[in-house]
Coordinates of C-alpha atoms and ligand atoms in Angstrom, one line a residue:
M1 CA 99.3 132.5 99.0
I2 CA 98.4 134.0 102.3
Y3 CA 94.7 134.2 103.0
S4 CA 93.1 136.4 105.6
L5 CA 89.6 137.3 106.6
Q6 CA 89.0 141.0 107.0
D7 CA 86.3 143.6 107.3
I8 CA 86.1 145.1 103.9
N9 CA 83.8 147.9 102.9
P10 CA 83.8 147.8 99.1
K11 CA 82.7 151.4 98.8
T12 CA 85.7 152.8 100.8
Y13 CA 88.4 150.1 100.3
E14 CA 91.4 151.7 98.8
G15 CA 93.5 148.7 97.5
D16 CA 93.0 146.5 94.5
M17 CA 89.8 144.6 94.7
I18 CA 87.8 141.8 93.2
F19 CA 84.1 142.4 93.4
M20 CA 81.5 139.7 92.8
Y21 CA 78.2 140.7 91.4
G22 CA 75.6 138.0 91.2
D23 CA 72.5 140.0 91.0
E24 CA 71.1 143.4 91.9
S25 CA 71.4 142.9 95.6
A26 CA 75.1 143.7 95.2
E27 CA 74.2 147.3 94.2
R28 CA 73.9 148.5 97.7
V29 CA 77.7 148.4 98.2
L30 CA 78.7 148.6 94.5
P31 CA 82.0 150.5 94.2
L32 CA 81.0 151.8 90.8
G33 CA 79.7 155.1 89.5
K34 CA 76.3 155.5 87.9
R35 CA 77.5 155.3 84.4
E36 CA 79.6 152.2 85.1
V37 CA 76.6 150.5 86.7
E38 CA 74.7 151.3 83.5
L39 CA 77.4 149.7 81.3
V40 CA 77.6 146.7 83.5
K41 CA 73.8 146.2 83.3
R42 CA 73.8 146.6 79.6
R43 CA 76.5 144.0 79.3
R44 CA 74.7 141.6 81.5
S45 CA 71.6 142.0 79.4
G46 CA 73.7 141.2 76.3
E47 CA 73.4 144.7 74.7
W48 CA 77.0 145.6 75.2
R49 CA 78.3 143.1 72.7
A50 CA 76.2 144.5 69.9
E51 CA 77.2 148.1 70.6
S52 CA 80.8 148.0 71.6
G53 CA 82.0 145.4 69.0
E54 CA 84.7 144.6 71.7
R55 CA 86.3 141.3 70.9
R56 CA 86.6 140.1 74.5
A57 CA 83.0 140.9 75.4
E58 CA 81.0 137.8 76.0
S59 CA 77.3 137.6 75.9
G60 CA 75.4 136.7 79.0
K61 CA 76.0 137.4 82.7
D62 CA 79.4 135.6 83.2
F63 CA 82.3 138.0 82.5
V64 CA 85.2 139.8 84.1
V65 CA 85.9 143.5 83.6
A66 CA 88.9 145.3 84.9
F67 CA 88.3 149.0 85.8
D68 CA 91.5 150.9 86.0
R69 CA 91.0 153.6 88.6
L70 CA 94.4 154.8 89.6
P71 CA 96.0 154.1 92.0
S72 CA 94.0 150.9 92.4
R73 CA 92.1 148.5 90.2
L74 CA 88.7 146.9 90.4
Y75 CA 88.2 143.5 89.0
F76 CA 84.5 143.2 88.5
V77 CA 83.2 139.6 88.3
S78 CA 79.7 139.4 86.9
F79 CA 78.0 136.1 87.2
D80 CA 74.5 134.6 87.0
S81 CA 73.4 133.9 90.6
E82 CA 70.2 132.3 89.3
R83 CA 72.3 129.3 88.4
K84 CA 72.6 127.2 91.6
G85 CA 75.1 124.9 93.3
A86 CA 77.7 123.1 91.3
E87 CA 77.0 124.9 88.1
V88 CA 77.5 128.4 89.4
Q89 CA 80.5 127.3 91.4
E90 CA 82.3 125.9 88.4
R91 CA 81.5 129.1 86.4
L92 CA 83.1 131.0 89.3
R93 CA 86.2 128.9 89.3
L94 CA 86.6 129.6 85.6
L95 CA 86.0 133.3 86.1
A96 CA 88.5 133.3 88.9
A97 CA 91.1 131.9 86.5
E98 CA 90.3 134.8 84.2
V99 CA 90.7 137.2 87.0
L100 CA 94.0 135.7 88.0
R101 CA 95.4 136.1 84.4
L102 CA 94.4 139.8 84.7
L103 CA 96.1 140.2 88.1
E104 CA 99.2 138.6 86.6
R105 CA 99.0 141.0 83.6
D106 CA 98.8 144.0 86.0
G107 CA 101.4 142.6 88.4
V108 CA 98.9 142.7 91.3
R109 CA 100.1 140.6 94.1
E110 CA 97.7 141.6 96.8
V111 CA 94.0 141.8 96.4
A112 CA 90.8 141.9 98.4
L113 CA 87.7 139.9 97.5
C114 CA 84.2 141.0 98.3
G115 CA 80.7 141.0 97.2
E116 CA 77.2 141.5 98.5
G117 CA 74.3 139.1 98.4
T118 CA 76.8 136.5 97.3
L119 CA 76.6 133.0 98.9
P120 CA 79.5 131.6 101.0
E121 CA 79.8 128.7 98.5
E122 CA 80.1 131.2 95.6
V123 CA 82.9 133.1 97.3
A124 CA 84.6 129.8 98.3
A125 CA 84.5 128.7 94.6
M126 CA 86.1 132.0 93.7
V127 CA 88.9 131.6 96.2
E128 CA 89.3 128.0 95.1
G129 CA 89.5 129.1 91.4
L130 CA 92.1 131.8 92.2
T131 CA 94.1 129.2 94.2
L132 CA 94.0 126.5 91.6
A133 CA 94.9 128.9 88.8
D134 CA 97.8 130.5 90.7
Y135 CA 99.9 127.3 90.8
S136 CA 102.8 127.0 88.4
F137 CA 105.7 124.6 88.3
D138 CA 108.5 127.0 89.1
R139 CA 111.3 125.1 90.7
Y140 CA 113.4 124.9 87.5
K141 CA 112.9 128.5 86.5
S142 CA 115.8 130.9 87.0
K143 CA 113.5 134.0 86.9
E144 CA 111.0 134.7 89.6
C145 CA 107.4 133.8 88.6
Y146 CA 104.3 135.7 89.2
H147 CA 102.1 134.6 92.1
L148 CA 99.2 136.2 93.9
E149 CA 100.7 136.6 97.4
R150 CA 97.9 137.9 99.6
L151 CA 94.2 137.4 99.3
A152 CA 92.0 139.2 101.8
V153 CA 88.4 137.9 101.9
S154 CA 85.5 139.7 103.4
R155 CA 84.8 138.3 106.8
V156 CA 81.1 137.9 106.3
F157 CA 81.4 134.7 104.2
F158 CA 83.1 132.1 106.4
S159 CA 85.0 131.3 109.5
E160 CA 88.8 131.1 109.9
E161 CA 88.5 127.4 110.4
E162 CA 86.5 126.8 107.2
L163 CA 89.0 128.8 105.2
E164 CA 91.9 127.1 106.9
S165 CA 90.6 123.6 106.2
Q166 CA 90.1 124.5 102.5
R167 CA 93.6 125.9 102.4
R168 CA 95.1 122.7 103.8
L169 CA 93.4 120.7 101.0
W170 CA 94.6 123.2 98.3
N171 CA 98.1 122.9 99.7
R172 CA 98.0 119.1 99.2
I173 CA 96.8 119.6 95.7
Y174 CA 99.8 121.9 95.1
W175 CA 102.1 119.2 96.4
C176 CA 100.4 116.6 94.3
R177 CA 101.0 118.7 91.2
E178 CA 104.6 119.4 92.2
W179 CA 105.4 115.6 92.5
V180 CA 103.7 114.8 89.3
N181 CA 105.5 117.6 87.5
M182 CA 109.0 116.5 88.8
P183 CA 111.0 114.7 86.1
V184 CA 112.1 111.2 87.0
A185 CA 115.7 112.2 87.1
D186 CA 114.8 114.1 90.3
L187 CA 112.0 112.0 91.6
N188 CA 112.4 108.3 91.3
A189 CA 110.7 105.6 93.3
E190 CA 113.2 105.8 96.2
R191 CA 113.1 109.6 96.5
F192 CA 109.3 109.7 96.2
A193 CA 109.0 107.2 99.0
D194 CA 111.4 109.3 101.1
E195 CA 109.3 112.4 100.5
L196 CA 106.1 110.6 101.5
E197 CA 107.8 109.3 104.6
A198 CA 109.0 112.8 105.5
V199 CA 105.6 114.3 105.1
A200 CA 103.9 111.4 107.1
K201 CA 106.4 111.9 110.0
D202 CA 105.1 115.4 110.6
L203 CA 101.5 114.4 110.5
E204 CA 99.6 113.2 113.5
G205 CA 97.7 110.0 112.9
V206 CA 99.6 108.9 109.8
R207 CA 101.8 105.9 109.7
C208 CA 104.1 105.4 106.7
T209 CA 105.7 102.1 105.9
V210 CA 108.2 101.9 103.0
M211 CA 109.0 98.5 101.7
D212 CA 112.2 98.1 99.7
R213 CA 113.1 95.5 97.0
K214 CA 114.0 92.8 99.4
K215 CA 110.7 93.2 101.3
I216 CA 108.8 93.3 98.0
E217 CA 110.6 90.1 96.9
S218 CA 109.7 88.4 100.2
L219 CA 106.0 89.3 99.6
R220 CA 106.3 87.9 96.0
M221 CA 104.8 90.9 94.3
G222 CA 105.6 89.5 90.8
G223 CA 103.9 92.4 89.0
L224 CA 105.8 95.2 90.7
L225 CA 109.1 93.2 90.5
G226 CA 108.5 92.3 86.8
V227 CA 107.9 95.9 85.8
N228 CA 111.0 97.0 87.8
R229 CA 113.4 94.5 86.2
G230 CA 114.5 96.8 83.4
S231 CA 115.1 99.7 85.7
V232 CA 118.4 100.8 87.4
D233 CA 116.3 102.3 90.2
E234 CA 114.8 100.1 92.9
P235 CA 111.1 99.8 93.4
R236 CA 109.3 100.8 96.5
F237 CA 105.9 99.8 98.0
V238 CA 104.6 102.6 100.2
V239 CA 101.8 102.1 102.7
L240 CA 100.2 105.2 104.3
E241 CA 97.7 104.5 107.1
Y242 CA 95.5 107.2 108.6
D243 CA 93.3 106.5 111.4
G244 CA 90.9 109.3 112.2
C245 CA 88.5 107.3 114.3
A246 CA 88.6 108.5 117.9
G247 CA 89.2 106.1 120.7
V248 CA 91.1 103.5 118.8
E249 CA 94.8 103.3 119.3
S250 CA 96.7 103.8 116.1
G251 CA 97.6 100.4 114.6
E252 CA 95.0 98.5 116.6
W253 CA 92.6 98.2 113.7
R254 CA 95.2 97.1 111.2
A255 CA 95.0 93.5 110.3
E256 CA 98.5 92.2 110.4
S257 CA 97.9 88.9 108.8
G258 CA 94.8 88.8 106.6
A259 CA 92.2 88.6 109.3
G260 CA 89.6 91.3 109.8
A261 CA 90.2 94.2 112.1
P262 CA 88.2 95.3 115.0
G263 CA 86.1 98.5 114.6
E264 CA 85.5 100.2 111.3
R265 CA 86.9 98.7 108.2
P266 CA 89.2 101.0 106.2
I267 CA 88.8 102.5 102.8
V268 CA 91.8 101.4 100.8
L269 CA 93.1 103.8 98.1
V270 CA 95.5 102.4 95.5
G271 CA 97.5 104.7 93.3
K272 CA 99.5 103.9 90.1
G273 CA 103.1 105.0 90.8
V274 CA 104.9 104.5 87.5
M275 CA 107.6 107.1 88.0
Y276 CA 108.3 107.1 84.3
D277 CA 106.7 105.0 81.6
T278 CA 109.0 104.5 78.6
G279 CA 106.8 101.5 77.6
G280 CA 109.6 99.1 78.5
L281 CA 110.8 96.8 75.7
N282 CA 107.5 97.7 73.8
I283 CA 109.0 101.2 73.9
K284 CA 106.7 104.2 73.2
P285 CA 107.3 105.6 69.7
D286 CA 107.6 109.2 68.5
D287 CA 106.3 111.7 71.0
Y288 CA 104.1 109.2 72.9
M289 CA 106.7 109.0 75.6
Q290 CA 106.5 112.7 76.4
E291 CA 104.8 113.6 79.6
M292 CA 105.1 110.0 81.0
K293 CA 106.7 111.5 84.1
S294 CA 103.1 112.0 85.1
D295 CA 102.4 108.2 85.2
M296 CA 102.6 108.3 89.0
A297 CA 99.8 110.8 89.3
G298 CA 97.5 108.1 90.8
A299 CA 100.0 107.5 93.6
A300 CA 100.5 111.3 94.1
T301 CA 96.8 111.8 94.3
M302 CA 96.1 109.0 96.8
A303 CA 98.9 110.2 99.0
S304 CA 97.6 113.7 98.9
V305 CA 94.1 112.6 99.8
V306 CA 95.4 110.7 102.9
F307 CA 97.5 113.7 103.9
A308 CA 94.6 116.1 103.5
A309 CA 92.4 113.8 105.5
A310 CA 95.0 113.8 108.3
D311 CA 95.5 117.6 108.1
N312 CA 91.8 118.2 108.6
R313 CA 91.4 115.2 111.0
L314 CA 88.5 113.6 109.0
P315 CA 86.9 110.9 111.1
V316 CA 87.7 108.1 108.7
R317 CA 90.1 105.1 108.4
V318 CA 91.9 105.2 105.2
V319 CA 94.9 103.4 103.8
A320 CA 96.9 104.3 100.6
L321 CA 98.8 101.5 98.9
L322 CA 101.4 102.9 96.5
P323 CA 103.5 100.6 94.3
L324 CA 106.4 102.7 92.8
T325 CA 108.7 101.9 90.0
D326 CA 109.6 103.2 86.6
N327 CA 109.1 101.1 83.4
R328 CA 112.2 100.9 81.2
P329 CA 113.9 98.7 78.7
G330 CA 117.2 97.4 80.0
G331 CA 119.4 94.3 80.1
N332 CA 117.1 92.4 82.3
A333 CA 113.8 94.1 81.4
Y334 CA 110.7 92.0 81.5
A335 CA 109.6 91.0 78.0
A336 CA 106.4 90.0 76.1
D337 CA 105.8 86.3 76.7
D338 CA 107.1 86.4 80.2
I339 CA 104.7 84.9 82.7
L340 CA 104.5 86.7 86.1
T341 CA 103.2 85.2 89.3
M342 CA 101.4 88.0 91.2
Y343 CA 101.1 88.6 95.0
D344 CA 97.8 86.6 95.1
G345 CA 99.2 83.7 93.0
T346 CA 97.4 84.6 89.8
T347 CA 99.7 84.1 86.8
V348 CA 99.8 86.7 84.1
E349 CA 101.1 86.5 80.5
V350 CA 102.8 89.7 79.5
V351 CA 101.6 90.5 76.0
N352 CA 102.8 94.1 76.0
T353 CA 105.3 95.6 78.5
D354 CA 103.6 99.0 78.0
A355 CA 100.5 97.7 79.9
E356 CA 102.6 97.9 83.1
G357 CA 100.3 99.9 85.3
R358 CA 97.8 97.1 85.8
L359 CA 100.6 94.7 86.8
I360 CA 101.8 96.9 89.7
L361 CA 98.2 97.8 90.7
A362 CA 97.2 94.2 90.8
D363 CA 99.7 93.4 93.4
A364 CA 98.6 96.4 95.5
I365 CA 94.9 95.6 95.2
A366 CA 95.5 92.0 96.2
Y367 CA 97.7 93.2 99.1
G368 CA 94.8 95.4 100.2
V369 CA 92.3 92.5 100.0
K370 CA 94.5 90.2 101.9
N371 CA 95.7 92.5 104.7
Y372 CA 93.1 95.2 105.4
N373 CA 89.6 93.7 105.1
P374 CA 88.6 96.9 103.2
R375 CA 85.1 98.4 103.0
V376 CA 86.0 99.4 99.5
I377 CA 89.0 99.6 97.4
I378 CA 89.4 102.6 95.0
D379 CA 92.2 103.0 92.7
A380 CA 93.4 106.0 90.6
A381 CA 95.6 105.3 87.6
T382 CA 96.8 107.0 84.4
L383 CA 96.0 103.6 82.9
T384 CA 95.0 103.8 79.3
G385 CA 95.3 106.0 76.2
A386 CA 91.9 104.6 75.3
A387 CA 90.3 106.5 78.2
V388 CA 91.6 109.7 76.7
R389 CA 90.3 108.8 73.3
A390 CA 86.9 107.9 74.7
I391 CA 86.3 111.1 76.8
S392 CA 89.2 113.4 76.1
T393 CA 90.5 115.6 79.0
F394 CA 87.1 116.4 80.6
G395 CA 86.7 113.6 83.2
I396 CA 87.5 110.3 84.7
A397 CA 86.5 106.9 83.2
A398 CA 85.2 104.9 86.1
M399 CA 84.2 101.3 86.6
Q400 CA 83.0 99.3 89.6
T401 CA 82.4 95.8 90.8
N402 CA 80.2 95.3 93.9
A403 CA 80.5 99.0 94.5
E404 CA 77.4 100.5 92.9
R405 CA 76.7 102.6 96.0
E406 CA 80.2 103.9 96.3
L407 CA 80.4 104.9 92.7
E408 CA 77.1 106.7 92.9
M409 CA 78.5 108.7 95.8
L410 CA 81.6 109.5 93.9
K411 CA 79.5 110.6 90.9
I412 CA 77.6 113.0 93.2
V413 CA 80.8 114.5 94.8
G414 CA 82.3 114.6 91.3
E415 CA 79.6 116.9 90.0
E416 CA 79.9 119.0 93.1
V417 CA 83.6 119.6 92.8
H418 CA 83.6 119.3 89.1
E419 CA 86.0 116.4 89.0
R420 CA 83.5 114.3 87.0
L421 CA 83.4 110.7 86.2
V422 CA 81.5 108.6 83.8
E423 CA 80.8 104.9 84.3
F424 CA 82.0 102.3 81.8
P425 CA 80.3 98.9 81.7
M426 CA 81.9 95.8 83.3
W427 CA 79.9 93.2 81.2
K428 CA 81.1 89.6 81.6
E429 CA 81.7 89.4 77.9
Y430 CA 84.9 91.4 78.4
D431 CA 86.4 88.7 80.6
E432 CA 87.0 86.6 77.5
L433 CA 89.4 89.3 76.1
I434 CA 91.9 89.0 78.9
R435 CA 91.9 85.2 79.3
S436 CA 95.3 83.8 78.4
E437 CA 96.2 80.6 76.6
Y438 CA 99.2 79.9 78.9
A439 CA 98.4 81.7 82.1
D440 CA 95.4 82.8 84.1
L441 CA 95.2 86.3 82.5
R442 CA 96.9 88.3 79.8
N443 CA 97.9 91.9 80.5
C444 CA 96.1 93.4 77.6
G445 CA 93.1 92.4 75.5
T446 CA 93.1 90.2 72.5
T447 CA 91.7 93.1 70.5
P448 CA 92.5 96.8 70.9
Q449 CA 88.9 97.5 71.4
A450 CA 87.6 98.7 74.8
G451 CA 91.1 99.0 76.2
T452 CA 89.9 101.0 79.2
I453 CA 87.4 98.4 80.2
T454 CA 89.7 95.4 79.7
A455 CA 92.2 97.2 81.9
G456 CA 89.5 97.6 84.6
K457 CA 88.4 94.0 84.2
F458 CA 92.0 92.9 84.7
L459 CA 92.2 94.9 88.0
A460 CA 88.8 93.8 89.2
H461 CA 90.0 90.2 89.2
F462 CA 92.4 91.0 92.0
A463 CA 89.7 92.8 94.1
K464 CA 87.8 89.5 94.3
D465 CA 84.4 90.2 96.0
V466 CA 85.5 93.3 97.8
P467 CA 83.6 96.4 96.6
Y468 CA 85.9 98.0 94.0
V469 CA 86.0 101.2 92.1
H470 CA 88.6 101.8 89.3
L471 CA 89.3 105.4 88.2
D472 CA 91.2 105.8 85.0
I473 CA 92.6 109.4 85.2
A474 CA 94.7 109.2 82.1
G475 CA 92.8 112.1 80.5
V476 CA 92.9 114.5 83.4
A477 CA 96.0 114.0 85.4
Y478 CA 98.3 116.1 83.2
F479 CA 97.3 118.7 80.6
T480 CA 99.4 119.4 77.6
K481 CA 97.8 122.8 77.2
A482 CA 96.3 125.1 79.9
Q483 CA 92.6 124.3 80.5
G484 CA 90.3 126.5 82.6
Y485 CA 92.0 126.9 86.0
Y486 CA 94.8 124.5 85.2
R487 CA 98.0 125.5 83.6
A488 CA 99.8 123.1 81.3
G489 CA 101.1 120.2 83.4
A490 CA 99.9 118.3 86.4
S491 CA 96.4 119.0 87.6
G492 CA 95.9 117.2 90.9
Y493 CA 92.5 116.1 89.4
G494 CA 90.9 113.6 91.6
T495 CA 92.2 114.9 94.9
R496 CA 89.1 117.1 95.6
L497 CA 86.9 114.2 94.5
L498 CA 88.3 111.6 96.8
Y499 CA 88.7 114.0 99.7
G500 CA 85.0 114.9 99.2
F501 CA 84.2 111.2 99.2
L502 CA 86.0 110.8 102.5
Q503 CA 84.1 113.8 103.9
M504 CA 80.8 112.1 103.1
Q505 CA 81.6 109.0 105.2
Ligands
BES1 N1 100.7 105.2 81.1 C1 100.1 104.6 79.9 C2 98.7 105.2 79.6 C3 98.6 106.7 79.3 C4 98.6 107.0 77.9 C5 98.4 107.6 80.2 C6 98.5 108.4 77.6 C7 98.3 109.0 79.9 C8 98.3 109.3 78.6 C9 99.9 103.1 80.1 O1 100.8 102.5 80.8 C10 100.0 102.5 78.7 O2 101.0 102.6 78.1 N2 98.9 101.9 78.3 C11 98.8 101.3 77.0 C12 98.1 99.9 77.2 C13 98.2 99.1 75.9 C14 99.6 98.6 75.7 C15 97.3 97.8 76.2 C16 97.9 102.2 76.1 O3 97.0 102.8 76.6 O4 98.3 102.3 74.9
ZN2 ZN1 102.6 101.9 79.7
ZN3 ZN1 101.8 103.6 82.3

């Protein structure tokens, strides 16, 4: 989509237009006739529904009406401007998705957006909703797909730079979704690493290091190597480093051998990069395997966050650690009862080969602890079906150790951008459930209860005393059905959250 800021007078504009109406202050420039204004007001007051019997009519102030006034159309967005902040913004994103479906229905590819008495943050939410709703995974479609091509926004709301920095973030979300939607046949660990390397090369301030199997072996990452054993594709361990702190030469702050670094300590982001999760020898039954191409959404999200931070030159130091492999059965596949020795020396009894995410993440987290002296480690992972059962597809299951403050900040940003999280407990009683008879830890609990928490507990072991936040994004990374401003498929959920967190630093 091409965005532009323009002087738009809604009363005289001749093209297709979206008009935002939050309250009566918009009436000064309302491009409606007297009778239409009457109708709109009655609908806002709730009378419309009773009279018209129209099925689509909703009660209340939030609705979209398309006025067909040849040759152009007016998409009238009524919303309740008495609601404030995050709440009204989320309503507007949702209304934007409705508008986008109408634009698609009408084949409108160019539209102007304006309003009067509307706040910049409300217009921004509208633009964001249109953008997030306009994405679809097209690359395997033979027929051309509908997209909104041009969006002209009234100049009064924000500056070119503000719009441009948002656009860069949305672009990264698109890329995140695209990677997650790609089937493993076309995006395995090696290719994903190549893609990340190519992106990083063009980005100032980002250094990308790709480690291959040999290197991973020399580092003794037993978790990543164990999970990869059944695969015909090689694993990769990708490190993305972005240094947005002025005055320090790139690389200077990076601790090469475990010691602390000068200057500010980095935020380390770890992303689960299981390119495809068959379950391994504990193979996923029935249709549980479907959509497991999305099991690398954590890695795609973390990479996108680092790239967006670099695009917009955020003044932060951030490192993404991305262990990449698929999880397959195969001649040499790792099996239940195997005992793996992890990067930090911890031994792990494999009880179920389908609990593979925590094995590759554990190596990455331990690598972060040892090599970066992090301020905080945050991981994102499509880790447990139990998280989906607990809170469905409406948010992130979050846990923390020694990172109360960081998780509080994430909760605040999460409400703002509507990528919400809810905290699960990390009570010490859960430690018992992952203690092994034969090794230090087992890779899943002794009972199936609290599966999301035992996974978080397992990972926290590897963070040691470093402030650590675990984000289980299993419910939100990939939607089976369209939901709000997401179509079916990858959502990029978590990117705006973590980017917002970096902005707060
Ligand atoms: N990738 C899955 C978790 C998942 C399930 C993500 C559904 C998205 C939707 C993960 O690797 C897994 O298989 N977890 C097991 C763990 C169990 C074997 C302890 C699970 O949740 O069933
Ligand atoms: Zn699994
Ligand atoms: Zn998995």
